[in-house]
Amino acid sequence: GSTKSSMMESRDEAQHVVECDMCQQPVSFFCRRCGVNLCDPCVLIHLRVKSKNGHDIVDYTSKDDDDTCHCDSHPQNDCSAYCKTCETPICMLCVTIKHKSHEISELSDKIEELLKVIATENDRLQSFKHELERIFEHTTKLLSSISSIYQLRKDEVTARGEEWHKQIEETVKKLHQELDGMQKEHETILQKQKEKFEEMVWKVNKINGKTIKLQKSKNVTEMQSFVPVIQKQESLSEVSQYSFPQLYEYKIDEYLENKLKENELSGRILSEIPTVSTVIDTGFPADETKNRLFDMAVTDDNKVWMGGASSELKLFDLQGNLHHTVSITTYGIYLCMYNKQVVYTGTKAVKMISDTDTVVTMFTTGDWEPYGVTSATSGDLLVCLRKDDQNKVVRYSSTGTVLQEIQDDSQCQPLYKEVAYISENVNGDIIVTDWNKNAVIAVDRLGIFRYSYSGKDTKFDVCSVATDSVGYVVVTDYKGDKIHILNRDGRFLRYIIPKGGISRPRGVCILGDGEMIVGECRTGIAKIIKYLEE
């Protein structure tokens, strides 16, 4: 027992020197048969001790490298054969005695057979090690971001709570003002009434005094002139019936209920058919697939950059006048504004037009091809990337440092199959159109899946996406010739089909004042559509 416990101790106290089990000197050797640690002098003493299994002394450092197989029945012998009948390795002594009539094979054959099985199983395990590591890494990433995810949710709850507090405070203030107004009015009326009755009391007292005086008088003339005066004096005039306000606090509930309804119904979306206020002919030529107008980006001073089927970007004002044209080396298919400059995705690079109208490469994207691009409120760029059958969204700094990659969901399945256009919503959601899945896919700012929208009916043909300052998600339905409006949780609210219709809508941007600008891909015409009430 002491041997075993001292071995355990030596393992537990690895930082201590391992001692010989017989004399506590530093260890040099190990007897495999007896499991004993030995120093140089004690080896000889130990070998003299009789043991039915014999001894097997090895260097302490190689005590675990046991390459030989000892016979169970004769531990002093190494096994050299294999008994198939008993399924056990045996030594030459066993072959002649205990296993005489059994089926015996070479030990090396059995070893080869076992190693084959082990190798096959090991290959199987190695083959999905990559997948395991991926899941492990993903889980580790999730774990490290879990507190920030929950903190984010808590912050959102706090923010929404503060919003409601503010609304309630404003309502309370409004109701207090209303009550103050009513009180003032009430006070004025009662004050007038008080003065009127004060005067009446004074008059009645005066009449009473005169009456007492006349009772002791014989002056008939005075009495005759006093009679009409006393008859004319009314006994009681109209008293204003002004009641106090009852139950005012229910108005808060009423207000909040209306507010909730408003939030739900998103009351600002136009109920009637939207109108087209301006039509802009961008004049792009048609490419071999008859496409002309691809994307648009709205500047701070309310002009629109247009990208189409020619190697140039055009800047129009909202009346349709062309202000400026810039030459680029590809078609302008995906555009956005970034720090007041127009940005587009080129071949394996994100490019920007400088103030001097030259094309500047902001950064390259390695062997990934960039598609949709949008600027984020954080001052970063969000870019859709594809490589072979892989898709991801990457958050880049302005210098091209990768800050975040969004590729898989929490089950380690790819989120996207064919990323195209991208937009960031006011709540931080990153919204992408996926042309293969034919869906709008939203993740929150940390890349956690939020929702997917695949249309209200089967004929949906998703193209591009934009979001407005209220959080509405605006999606162009290419072959459906219409626009879908969703709320910030991806719930369908209504279609927008303007008077006169819209043909093959592709790019879409939000302007101020409840207007959007939508590009008709095939005609090259951009239409400004009013879709929100003021």
Short mmCIF file of C-alpha atoms in Angstrom, two decimals:
data_model
loop_
_atom_site.label_atom_id
_atom_site.label_comp_id
_atom_site.label_asym_id
_atom_site.label_seq_id
_atom_site.Cartn_x
_atom_site.Cartn_y
_atom_site.Cartn_z
CA GLY A 1 0.00 0.00 0.00
CA SER A 2 2.80 2.43 0.90
CA THR A 3 4.28 2.03 -2.57
CA LYS A 4 1.03 3.00 -4.25
CA SER A 5 0.40 5.96 -2.00
CA SER A 6 3.94 7.25 -2.44
CA MET A 7 3.50 6.98 -6.22
CA MET A 8 0.28 8.99 -5.98
CA GLU A 9 2.11 11.56 -3.90
CA SER A 10 4.95 11.72 -6.36
CA ARG A 11 2.40 12.37 -9.12
CA ASP A 12 0.53 14.97 -7.10
CA GLU A 13 3.72 16.73 -6.11
CA ALA A 14 5.32 16.70 -9.50
CA GLN A 15 7.38 19.72 -8.59
CA HIS A 16 9.15 17.64 -5.85
CA VAL A 17 11.92 15.20 -6.68
CA VAL A 18 10.53 11.66 -7.09
CA GLU A 19 12.01 9.46 -4.36
CA CYS A 20 13.09 5.82 -4.17
CA ASP A 21 10.37 3.81 -2.44
CA MET A 22 12.93 1.97 -0.30
CA CYS A 23 15.24 4.74 0.95
CA GLN A 24 13.84 8.14 -0.15
CA GLN A 25 16.94 8.87 -2.31
CA PRO A 26 16.19 10.42 -5.79
CA VAL A 27 14.80 7.77 -8.13
CA SER A 28 16.75 6.25 -11.08
CA PHE A 29 14.97 3.02 -11.94
CA PHE A 30 11.56 1.41 -11.87
CA CYS A 31 10.57 -2.25 -11.52
CA ARG A 32 7.66 -2.82 -13.88
CA ARG A 33 6.62 -6.16 -12.34
CA CYS A 34 6.45 -4.77 -8.78
CA GLY A 35 5.62 -1.13 -9.61
CA VAL A 36 8.41 0.15 -7.35
CA ASN A 37 10.62 3.30 -7.70
CA LEU A 38 14.30 2.49 -7.05
CA CYS A 39 17.59 4.36 -6.68
CA ASP A 40 20.96 2.97 -7.87
CA PRO A 41 21.97 1.15 -4.63
CA CYS A 42 18.48 -0.26 -4.00
CA VAL A 43 18.22 -1.98 -7.41
CA LEU A 44 20.52 -4.83 -6.29
CA ILE A 45 18.68 -5.24 -2.97
CA HIS A 46 15.35 -5.36 -4.82
CA LEU A 47 16.57 -7.96 -7.35
CA ARG A 48 17.44 -10.33 -4.45
CA VAL A 49 13.80 -10.26 -3.26
CA LYS A 50 12.05 -13.42 -4.54
CA SER A 51 8.96 -12.66 -6.69
CA LYS A 52 6.78 -15.17 -8.48
CA ASN A 53 6.56 -12.73 -11.40
CA GLY A 54 10.29 -12.05 -11.51
CA HIS A 55 11.54 -8.48 -11.96
CA ASP A 56 11.74 -6.11 -14.91
CA ILE A 57 14.00 -3.14 -14.12
CA VAL A 58 13.92 -0.14 -16.50
CA ASP A 59 15.10 3.48 -16.44
CA TYR A 60 12.59 5.57 -14.45
CA THR A 61 12.12 7.88 -17.46
CA SER A 62 10.98 5.01 -19.68
CA LYS A 63 8.80 3.31 -17.07
CA ASP A 64 5.65 3.98 -19.13
CA ASP A 65 7.07 2.91 -22.50
CA ASP A 66 6.14 -0.73 -22.14
CA ASP A 67 6.50 -2.17 -25.63
CA THR A 68 6.48 -5.82 -24.60
CA CYS A 69 3.59 -7.95 -23.57
CA HIS A 70 4.08 -10.16 -20.47
CA CYS A 71 2.35 -13.50 -20.15
CA ASP A 72 -0.49 -13.52 -17.61
CA SER A 73 0.29 -17.10 -16.49
CA HIS A 74 4.08 -16.72 -16.48
CA PRO A 75 4.84 -13.02 -15.86
CA GLN A 76 8.59 -13.55 -16.13
CA ASN A 77 8.08 -14.49 -19.82
CA ASP A 78 7.26 -12.24 -22.78
CA CYS A 79 4.37 -13.32 -25.01
CA SER A 80 5.38 -14.63 -28.40
CA ALA A 81 2.17 -16.24 -29.72
CA TYR A 82 -1.57 -15.65 -29.74
CA CYS A 83 -4.23 -18.21 -28.76
CA LYS A 84 -7.22 -17.66 -31.05
CA THR A 85 -9.36 -20.05 -29.01
CA CYS A 86 -8.92 -18.05 -25.77
CA GLU A 87 -8.36 -14.69 -27.56
CA THR A 88 -5.29 -13.94 -25.44
CA PRO A 89 -1.53 -13.49 -25.96
CA ILE A 90 0.60 -16.34 -24.51
CA CYS A 91 4.26 -17.34 -23.99
CA MET A 92 6.04 -20.43 -25.34
CA LEU A 93 5.51 -22.25 -22.07
CA CYS A 94 1.72 -21.85 -22.41
CA VAL A 95 1.83 -23.19 -25.97
CA THR A 96 3.14 -26.55 -24.68
CA ILE A 97 1.01 -26.78 -21.51
CA LYS A 98 -2.30 -24.93 -21.06
CA HIS A 99 -3.09 -24.21 -24.73
CA LYS A 100 -1.77 -27.44 -26.25
CA SER A 101 -4.81 -28.31 -28.39
CA HIS A 102 -5.86 -24.71 -29.11
CA GLU A 103 -5.63 -22.79 -32.36
CA ILE A 104 -2.43 -20.72 -32.11
CA SER A 105 -1.22 -17.93 -34.41
CA GLU A 106 1.82 -15.68 -34.70
CA LEU A 107 1.66 -12.72 -32.29
CA SER A 108 2.81 -10.41 -35.11
CA ASP A 109 -0.27 -11.37 -37.20
CA LYS A 110 -2.59 -10.42 -34.35
CA ILE A 111 -0.69 -7.18 -33.77
CA GLU A 112 -1.04 -6.28 -37.46
CA GLU A 113 -4.78 -7.05 -37.40
CA LEU A 114 -5.34 -4.94 -34.26
CA LEU A 115 -3.26 -2.03 -35.56
CA LYS A 116 -5.32 -2.04 -38.77
CA VAL A 117 -8.56 -1.62 -36.75
CA ILE A 118 -6.98 1.08 -34.57
CA ALA A 119 -5.68 2.97 -37.63
CA THR A 120 -9.07 2.84 -39.37
CA GLU A 121 -10.87 4.14 -36.28
CA ASN A 122 -8.22 6.78 -35.73
CA ASP A 123 -8.61 7.97 -39.34
CA ARG A 124 -12.36 8.20 -38.78
CA LEU A 125 -11.81 10.36 -35.68
CA GLN A 126 -9.17 12.51 -37.38
CA SER A 127 -11.45 13.11 -40.35
CA PHE A 128 -13.99 15.02 -38.29
CA LYS A 129 -11.42 16.61 -35.99
CA HIS A 130 -11.51 19.69 -38.24
CA GLU A 131 -15.28 19.89 -37.78
CA LEU A 132 -14.86 19.41 -34.02
CA GLU A 133 -12.28 22.17 -33.87
CA ARG A 134 -14.55 24.46 -35.87
CA ILE A 135 -17.44 23.80 -33.48
CA PHE A 136 -15.10 24.16 -30.51
CA GLU A 137 -13.82 27.49 -31.82
CA HIS A 138 -17.34 28.67 -32.58
CA THR A 139 -18.53 27.67 -29.11
CA THR A 140 -15.53 29.39 -27.53
CA LYS A 141 -16.30 32.53 -29.54
CA LEU A 142 -19.95 32.38 -28.48
CA LEU A 143 -18.94 31.89 -24.87
CA SER A 144 -16.60 34.84 -24.96
CA SER A 145 -19.29 37.04 -26.48
CA ILE A 146 -22.16 35.75 -24.33
CA SER A 147 -21.85 38.42 -21.67
CA SER A 148 -21.77 41.18 -24.28
CA ILE A 149 -24.81 39.67 -26.02
CA TYR A 150 -26.80 39.62 -22.80
CA GLN A 151 -25.47 43.05 -21.82
CA LEU A 152 -26.66 44.32 -25.19
CA ARG A 153 -30.13 42.89 -24.57
CA LYS A 154 -30.13 44.49 -21.10
CA ASP A 155 -29.04 47.82 -22.57
CA GLU A 156 -31.85 47.58 -25.12
CA VAL A 157 -34.33 46.88 -22.32
CA THR A 158 -32.94 49.82 -20.35
CA ALA A 159 -33.16 52.06 -23.41
CA ARG A 160 -36.74 50.98 -24.13
CA GLY A 161 -37.56 51.49 -20.44
CA GLU A 162 -36.09 54.96 -20.56
CA GLU A 163 -38.10 55.67 -23.70
CA TRP A 164 -41.29 54.69 -21.85
CA HIS A 165 -40.24 56.69 -18.77
CA LYS A 166 -39.75 59.69 -21.00
CA GLN A 167 -43.11 59.14 -22.69
CA ILE A 168 -44.81 58.76 -19.31
CA GLU A 169 -43.07 61.84 -17.92
CA GLU A 170 -44.16 63.81 -20.97
CA THR A 171 -47.72 62.55 -20.63
CA VAL A 172 -47.79 63.38 -16.91
CA LYS A 173 -46.46 66.85 -17.72
CA LYS A 174 -49.11 67.30 -20.43
CA LEU A 175 -51.91 66.16 -18.10
CA HIS A 176 -50.60 68.44 -15.32
CA GLN A 177 -50.69 71.34 -17.78
CA GLU A 178 -54.26 70.44 -18.76
CA LEU A 179 -55.28 70.31 -15.08
CA ASP A 180 -53.48 73.61 -14.41
CA GLY A 181 -55.46 75.19 -17.25
CA MET A 182 -58.74 73.83 -15.91
CA GLN A 183 -57.86 75.04 -12.41
CA LYS A 184 -57.16 78.55 -13.68
CA GLU A 185 -60.45 78.63 -15.54
CA HIS A 186 -62.29 77.29 -12.50
CA GLU A 187 -60.63 79.85 -10.22
CA THR A 188 -61.54 82.75 -12.55
CA ILE A 189 -65.23 81.71 -12.65
CA LEU A 190 -65.44 81.20 -8.88
CA GLN A 191 -63.63 84.50 -8.25
CA LYS A 192 -66.22 86.34 -10.40
CA GLN A 193 -69.04 84.52 -8.59
CA LYS A 194 -67.53 85.47 -5.21
CA GLU A 195 -67.38 89.16 -6.18
CA LYS A 196 -70.95 89.09 -7.52
CA PHE A 197 -72.38 87.52 -4.37
CA GLU A 198 -70.31 89.78 -2.14
CA GLU A 199 -72.00 92.73 -3.90
CA MET A 200 -75.43 91.15 -3.52
CA VAL A 201 -74.91 90.55 0.20
CA TRP A 202 -73.87 94.20 0.53
CA LYS A 203 -77.03 95.33 -1.37
CA VAL A 204 -79.35 93.11 0.68
CA ASN A 205 -77.79 94.44 3.92
CA LYS A 206 -78.24 98.00 2.67
CA ILE A 207 -81.92 97.33 1.86
CA ASN A 208 -82.37 95.78 5.29
CA GLY A 209 -80.91 98.91 6.93
CA LYS A 210 -83.23 101.15 4.92
CA THR A 211 -86.25 98.98 5.82
CA ILE A 212 -85.49 99.26 9.58
CA LYS A 213 -85.10 103.01 9.21
CA LEU A 214 -88.41 103.37 7.31
CA GLN A 215 -90.30 101.37 9.98
CA LYS A 216 -89.83 104.32 12.35
CA SER A 217 -90.68 106.85 9.62
CA LYS A 218 -93.89 108.50 8.37
CA ASN A 219 -92.31 109.60 5.06
CA VAL A 220 -94.73 108.16 2.48
CA THR A 221 -92.91 109.65 -0.50
CA GLU A 222 -89.70 107.91 0.47
CA MET A 223 -91.58 104.63 1.01
CA GLN A 224 -93.24 104.93 -2.41
CA SER A 225 -89.93 105.39 -4.19
CA PHE A 226 -88.31 102.55 -2.12
CA VAL A 227 -90.91 99.89 -3.07
CA PRO A 228 -89.79 99.50 -6.75
CA VAL A 229 -86.14 99.38 -5.62
CA ILE A 230 -86.80 96.54 -3.15
CA GLN A 231 -89.01 94.71 -5.66
CA LYS A 232 -86.40 94.96 -8.33
CA GLN A 233 -83.68 93.40 -6.13
CA GLU A 234 -83.50 89.70 -7.09
CA SER A 235 -83.23 87.25 -4.23
CA LEU A 236 -80.82 84.78 -5.90
CA SER A 237 -79.03 84.93 -9.22
CA GLU A 238 -77.77 82.04 -11.41
CA VAL A 239 -75.09 80.09 -9.51
CA SER A 240 -72.43 78.69 -11.84
CA GLN A 241 -72.48 74.88 -11.67
CA TYR A 242 -68.78 74.10 -12.13
CA SER A 243 -67.83 70.59 -11.07
CA PHE A 244 -64.31 69.37 -10.28
CA PRO A 245 -62.65 66.98 -12.73
CA GLN A 246 -63.00 63.34 -11.68
CA LEU A 247 -60.70 60.38 -12.51
CA TYR A 248 -57.98 61.95 -14.54
CA GLU A 249 -55.27 59.35 -14.15
CA TYR A 250 -56.94 56.91 -16.62
CA LYS A 251 -55.79 59.31 -19.35
CA ILE A 252 -52.22 58.01 -18.88
CA ASP A 253 -53.41 54.45 -19.58
CA GLU A 254 -55.37 55.74 -22.57
CA TYR A 255 -52.32 57.54 -23.90
CA LEU A 256 -50.02 54.52 -23.45
CA GLU A 257 -52.54 52.18 -25.07
CA ASN A 258 -52.71 54.49 -28.08
CA LYS A 259 -48.93 54.69 -28.17
CA LEU A 260 -48.66 50.89 -28.16
CA LYS A 261 -51.20 50.66 -30.96
CA GLU A 262 -49.27 53.27 -32.90
CA ASN A 263 -46.02 51.29 -32.47
CA GLU A 264 -47.78 48.13 -33.62
CA LEU A 265 -49.63 49.64 -36.55
CA SER A 266 -46.64 51.77 -37.41
CA GLY A 267 -49.14 54.45 -38.22
CA ARG A 268 -46.83 56.41 -40.49
CA ILE A 269 -47.01 54.13 -43.52
CA LEU A 270 -49.24 55.63 -46.17
CA SER A 271 -52.60 53.98 -46.44
CA GLU A 272 -53.41 55.16 -49.96
CA ILE A 273 -51.50 54.34 -53.12
CA PRO A 274 -48.07 56.03 -52.99
CA THR A 275 -47.24 58.55 -55.68
CA VAL A 276 -44.10 59.05 -57.74
CA SER A 277 -42.97 62.66 -57.27
CA THR A 278 -39.95 62.66 -59.60
CA VAL A 279 -38.64 60.45 -62.41
CA ILE A 280 -34.89 60.55 -63.16
CA ASP A 281 -33.58 59.01 -66.39
CA THR A 282 -30.00 57.98 -65.55
CA GLY A 283 -29.13 57.34 -69.22
CA PHE A 284 -27.01 54.23 -68.57
CA PRO A 285 -26.63 51.88 -71.57
CA ALA A 286 -27.94 48.30 -71.40
CA ASP A 287 -25.47 45.44 -70.82
CA GLU A 288 -25.77 42.04 -72.56
CA THR A 289 -28.48 40.96 -70.06
CA LYS A 290 -30.43 44.21 -70.69
CA ASN A 291 -29.58 45.64 -67.23
CA ARG A 292 -28.90 49.37 -66.96
CA LEU A 293 -29.20 50.69 -63.38
CA PHE A 294 -27.69 48.72 -60.45
CA ASP A 295 -27.37 50.79 -57.30
CA MET A 296 -27.60 54.24 -55.75
CA ALA A 297 -26.20 56.16 -52.78
CA VAL A 298 -27.64 59.34 -51.28
CA THR A 299 -25.31 62.18 -50.25
CA ASP A 300 -25.76 64.45 -47.21
CA ASP A 301 -26.82 67.35 -49.44
CA ASN A 302 -29.60 65.28 -51.04
CA LYS A 303 -28.00 64.25 -54.29
CA VAL A 304 -27.80 60.67 -55.53
CA TRP A 305 -24.84 58.77 -56.95
CA MET A 306 -25.97 56.23 -59.56
CA GLY A 307 -24.08 53.15 -60.71
CA GLY A 308 -25.01 51.28 -63.87
CA ALA A 309 -23.85 49.30 -66.89
CA SER A 310 -20.95 51.59 -67.82
CA SER A 311 -17.58 52.39 -66.25
CA GLU A 312 -18.76 55.56 -64.55
CA LEU A 313 -20.67 56.84 -61.56
CA LYS A 314 -23.15 59.71 -62.07
CA LEU A 315 -24.31 62.28 -59.54
CA PHE A 316 -27.89 63.62 -59.94
CA ASP A 317 -29.90 66.05 -57.85
CA LEU A 318 -33.44 65.06 -56.83
CA GLN A 319 -34.90 67.06 -59.70
CA GLY A 320 -33.09 64.79 -62.14
CA ASN A 321 -30.27 67.13 -63.23
CA LEU A 322 -26.89 65.48 -63.84
CA HIS A 323 -24.23 67.30 -61.79
CA HIS A 324 -21.14 65.19 -62.17
CA THR A 325 -19.67 62.05 -63.74
CA VAL A 326 -16.65 60.07 -62.51
CA SER A 327 -14.81 57.35 -64.45
CA ILE A 328 -14.19 54.02 -62.72
CA THR A 329 -12.67 50.75 -63.98
CA THR A 330 -15.70 48.45 -63.49
CA TYR A 331 -19.49 48.74 -63.46
CA GLY A 332 -20.86 50.45 -60.34
CA ILE A 333 -22.97 47.58 -59.00
CA TYR A 334 -22.73 48.11 -55.24
CA LEU A 335 -22.42 51.63 -53.80
CA CYS A 336 -22.60 53.40 -50.46
CA MET A 337 -21.56 56.71 -48.89
CA TYR A 338 -18.68 56.73 -46.39
CA ASN A 339 -17.40 59.95 -44.77
CA LYS A 340 -19.13 62.00 -47.49
CA GLN A 341 -17.31 60.06 -50.27
CA VAL A 342 -18.92 57.53 -52.59
CA VAL A 343 -17.59 53.99 -52.14
CA TYR A 344 -18.03 50.99 -54.46
CA THR A 345 -16.82 47.39 -54.54
CA GLY A 346 -14.42 46.50 -57.35
CA THR A 347 -12.47 43.34 -58.15
CA LYS A 348 -11.30 41.97 -54.77
CA ALA A 349 -11.12 45.52 -53.39
CA VAL A 350 -13.22 48.27 -51.86
CA LYS A 351 -12.67 51.59 -53.63
CA MET A 352 -13.49 55.23 -52.99
CA ILE A 353 -13.76 58.32 -55.17
CA SER A 354 -11.54 61.05 -53.71
CA ASP A 355 -12.27 64.79 -53.78
CA THR A 356 -10.12 65.04 -56.90
CA ASP A 357 -12.28 62.39 -58.68
CA THR A 358 -9.54 59.74 -58.59
CA VAL A 359 -10.26 56.14 -57.67
CA VAL A 360 -8.53 55.20 -54.40
CA THR A 361 -8.32 51.60 -53.18
CA MET A 362 -9.34 51.68 -49.50
CA PHE A 363 -8.35 48.04 -48.96
CA THR A 364 -8.27 44.67 -50.72
CA THR A 365 -10.30 41.60 -49.75
CA GLY A 366 -7.81 38.74 -50.35
CA ASP A 367 -9.24 35.88 -52.39
CA TRP A 368 -12.82 36.89 -51.47
CA GLU A 369 -14.92 38.81 -54.01
CA PRO A 370 -16.81 41.79 -52.47
CA TYR A 371 -20.48 42.48 -53.28
CA GLY A 372 -22.84 44.72 -51.28
CA VAL A 373 -21.29 47.41 -49.07
CA THR A 374 -22.71 49.83 -46.50
CA SER A 375 -21.31 52.19 -43.89
CA ALA A 376 -22.12 51.40 -40.26
CA THR A 377 -22.91 53.96 -37.54
CA SER A 378 -19.76 52.76 -35.76
CA GLY A 379 -17.71 54.34 -38.56
CA ASP A 380 -16.84 50.94 -40.07
CA LEU A 381 -17.77 49.38 -43.41
CA LEU A 382 -19.87 46.22 -43.69
CA VAL A 383 -19.08 44.20 -46.81
CA CYS A 384 -20.70 41.09 -48.32
CA LEU A 385 -18.05 38.63 -49.52
CA ARG A 386 -18.14 35.42 -51.58
CA LYS A 387 -15.48 32.79 -52.32
CA ASP A 388 -16.49 29.59 -54.18
CA ASP A 389 -19.55 28.42 -52.23
CA GLN A 390 -18.63 30.31 -49.05
CA ASN A 391 -20.32 33.56 -48.02
CA LYS A 392 -19.74 35.97 -45.18
CA VAL A 393 -20.23 39.53 -44.00
CA VAL A 394 -17.13 41.31 -42.70
CA ARG A 395 -16.89 44.50 -40.67
CA TYR A 396 -13.79 46.40 -41.81
CA SER A 397 -12.18 49.50 -40.39
CA SER A 398 -11.52 52.25 -42.95
CA THR A 399 -7.99 50.88 -43.38
CA GLY A 400 -9.17 47.33 -44.03
CA THR A 401 -8.60 45.77 -40.60
CA VAL A 402 -11.06 42.90 -40.12
CA LEU A 403 -13.07 43.74 -36.97
CA GLN A 404 -15.78 41.08 -37.22
CA GLU A 405 -16.72 38.12 -39.42
CA ILE A 406 -20.29 36.86 -39.69
CA GLN A 407 -20.53 33.48 -41.37
CA ASP A 408 -22.18 30.73 -39.27
CA ASP A 409 -25.21 30.52 -37.01
CA SER A 410 -25.16 29.11 -33.46
CA GLN A 411 -25.54 25.57 -34.88
CA CYS A 412 -22.36 26.10 -36.94
CA GLN A 413 -24.42 26.11 -40.14
CA PRO A 414 -23.65 28.76 -42.80
CA LEU A 415 -25.99 31.76 -42.50
CA TYR A 416 -25.71 32.73 -46.17
CA LYS A 417 -25.61 31.04 -49.59
CA GLU A 418 -25.32 34.01 -51.97
CA VAL A 419 -24.94 37.41 -50.32
CA ALA A 420 -25.86 40.47 -52.42
CA TYR A 421 -27.00 43.79 -50.92
CA ILE A 422 -26.56 44.91 -47.31
CA SER A 423 -27.94 47.55 -44.93
CA GLU A 424 -27.59 48.36 -41.22
CA ASN A 425 -30.79 49.11 -39.29
CA VAL A 426 -31.19 51.74 -36.54
CA ASN A 427 -31.13 49.00 -33.87
CA GLY A 428 -27.75 47.73 -35.14
CA ASP A 429 -29.17 44.76 -37.10
CA ILE A 430 -27.14 43.82 -40.16
CA ILE A 431 -29.55 42.94 -42.98
CA VAL A 432 -28.48 41.11 -46.13
CA THR A 433 -30.34 39.93 -49.22
CA ASP A 434 -29.43 36.35 -50.19
CA TRP A 435 -30.17 35.56 -53.83
CA ASN A 436 -29.76 31.80 -53.46
CA LYS A 437 -31.94 31.44 -50.35
CA ASN A 438 -34.23 34.13 -51.88
CA ALA A 439 -34.53 35.74 -48.46
CA VAL A 440 -33.73 38.76 -46.36
CA ILE A 441 -31.48 37.58 -43.50
CA ALA A 442 -30.95 39.70 -40.39
CA VAL A 443 -28.40 39.22 -37.61
CA ASP A 444 -27.90 41.55 -34.64
CA ARG A 445 -24.78 43.70 -34.32
CA LEU A 446 -22.91 40.74 -32.79
CA GLY A 447 -23.76 38.47 -35.71
CA ILE A 448 -26.42 36.42 -33.87
CA PHE A 449 -29.26 35.35 -36.20
CA ARG A 450 -32.44 37.44 -35.72
CA TYR A 451 -34.86 36.58 -38.52
CA SER A 452 -35.23 35.59 -42.13
CA TYR A 453 -37.98 36.89 -44.44
CA SER A 454 -38.88 34.99 -47.62
CA GLY A 455 -41.84 37.00 -48.82
CA LYS A 456 -45.54 36.89 -48.07
CA ASP A 457 -46.31 34.63 -51.02
CA THR A 458 -44.31 32.20 -53.14
CA LYS A 459 -43.51 34.60 -55.97
CA PHE A 460 -40.94 36.63 -53.95
CA ASP A 461 -37.77 37.56 -55.88
CA VAL A 462 -35.52 39.34 -53.41
CA CYS A 463 -33.08 41.90 -54.79
CA SER A 464 -31.78 44.70 -52.55
CA VAL A 465 -32.52 46.22 -49.14
CA ALA A 466 -32.47 49.59 -47.35
CA THR A 467 -33.56 50.71 -43.86
CA ASP A 468 -35.01 54.04 -42.75
CA SER A 469 -34.69 56.16 -39.62
CA VAL A 470 -37.75 54.53 -38.02
CA GLY A 471 -36.31 51.03 -38.48
CA TYR A 472 -38.53 49.96 -41.39
CA VAL A 473 -36.87 47.46 -43.72
CA VAL A 474 -37.45 48.23 -47.40
CA VAL A 475 -36.91 45.31 -49.81
CA THR A 476 -37.08 45.36 -53.60
CA ASP A 477 -38.91 42.41 -55.20
CA TYR A 478 -37.36 42.25 -58.68
CA LYS A 479 -39.73 40.05 -60.69
CA GLY A 480 -42.62 40.92 -58.38
CA ASP A 481 -42.36 44.57 -59.52
CA LYS A 482 -43.02 45.79 -56.00
CA ILE A 483 -41.45 46.81 -52.70
CA HIS A 484 -42.01 45.03 -49.38
CA ILE A 485 -41.99 46.99 -46.13
CA LEU A 486 -41.14 45.05 -42.94
CA ASN A 487 -40.94 46.20 -39.35
CA ARG A 488 -37.63 45.97 -37.48
CA ASP A 489 -38.43 42.39 -36.44
CA GLY A 490 -38.88 41.25 -40.03
CA ARG A 491 -42.69 41.17 -39.94
CA PHE A 492 -44.38 42.09 -43.22
CA LEU A 493 -46.32 45.37 -43.00
CA ARG A 494 -47.37 46.14 -46.58
CA TYR A 495 -46.43 46.36 -50.24
CA ILE A 496 -45.52 49.60 -51.95
CA ILE A 497 -46.62 49.72 -55.59
CA PRO A 498 -46.76 53.35 -56.74
CA LYS A 499 -49.27 54.82 -59.19
CA GLY A 500 -48.09 53.82 -62.64
CA GLY A 501 -46.27 50.81 -61.17
CA ILE A 502 -42.58 50.05 -60.92
CA SER A 503 -40.69 47.73 -63.26
CA ARG A 504 -37.86 45.41 -62.16
CA PRO A 505 -36.89 47.43 -59.06
CA ARG A 506 -33.29 46.84 -57.99
CA GLY A 507 -31.40 49.50 -55.97
CA VAL A 508 -33.28 51.40 -53.27
CA CYS A 509 -32.26 54.28 -50.97
CA ILE A 510 -34.13 56.22 -48.32
CA LEU A 511 -34.38 60.01 -48.70
CA GLY A 512 -35.64 62.28 -45.93
CA ASP A 513 -39.32 63.26 -45.44
CA GLY A 514 -40.76 59.78 -45.89
CA GLU A 515 -39.50 59.30 -49.44
CA MET A 516 -37.49 56.55 -51.07
CA ILE A 517 -35.74 56.43 -54.43
CA VAL A 518 -36.00 53.15 -56.34
CA GLY A 519 -34.05 52.25 -59.47
CA GLU A 520 -35.68 50.33 -62.31
CA CYS A 521 -32.88 48.02 -63.44
CA ARG A 522 -34.03 47.48 -67.04
CA THR A 523 -35.25 51.00 -67.94
CA GLY A 524 -32.45 52.85 -66.10
CA ILE A 525 -35.07 55.11 -64.55
CA ALA A 526 -35.04 56.07 -60.85
CA LYS A 527 -38.35 56.98 -59.21
CA ILE A 528 -38.83 59.00 -56.03
CA ILE A 529 -41.78 57.54 -54.09
CA LYS A 530 -43.55 59.02 -51.05
CA TYR A 531 -44.29 56.13 -48.67
CA LEU A 532 -44.63 57.68 -45.18
CA GLU A 533 -47.00 60.26 -43.71
CA GLU A 534 -45.21 63.30 -42.29
#
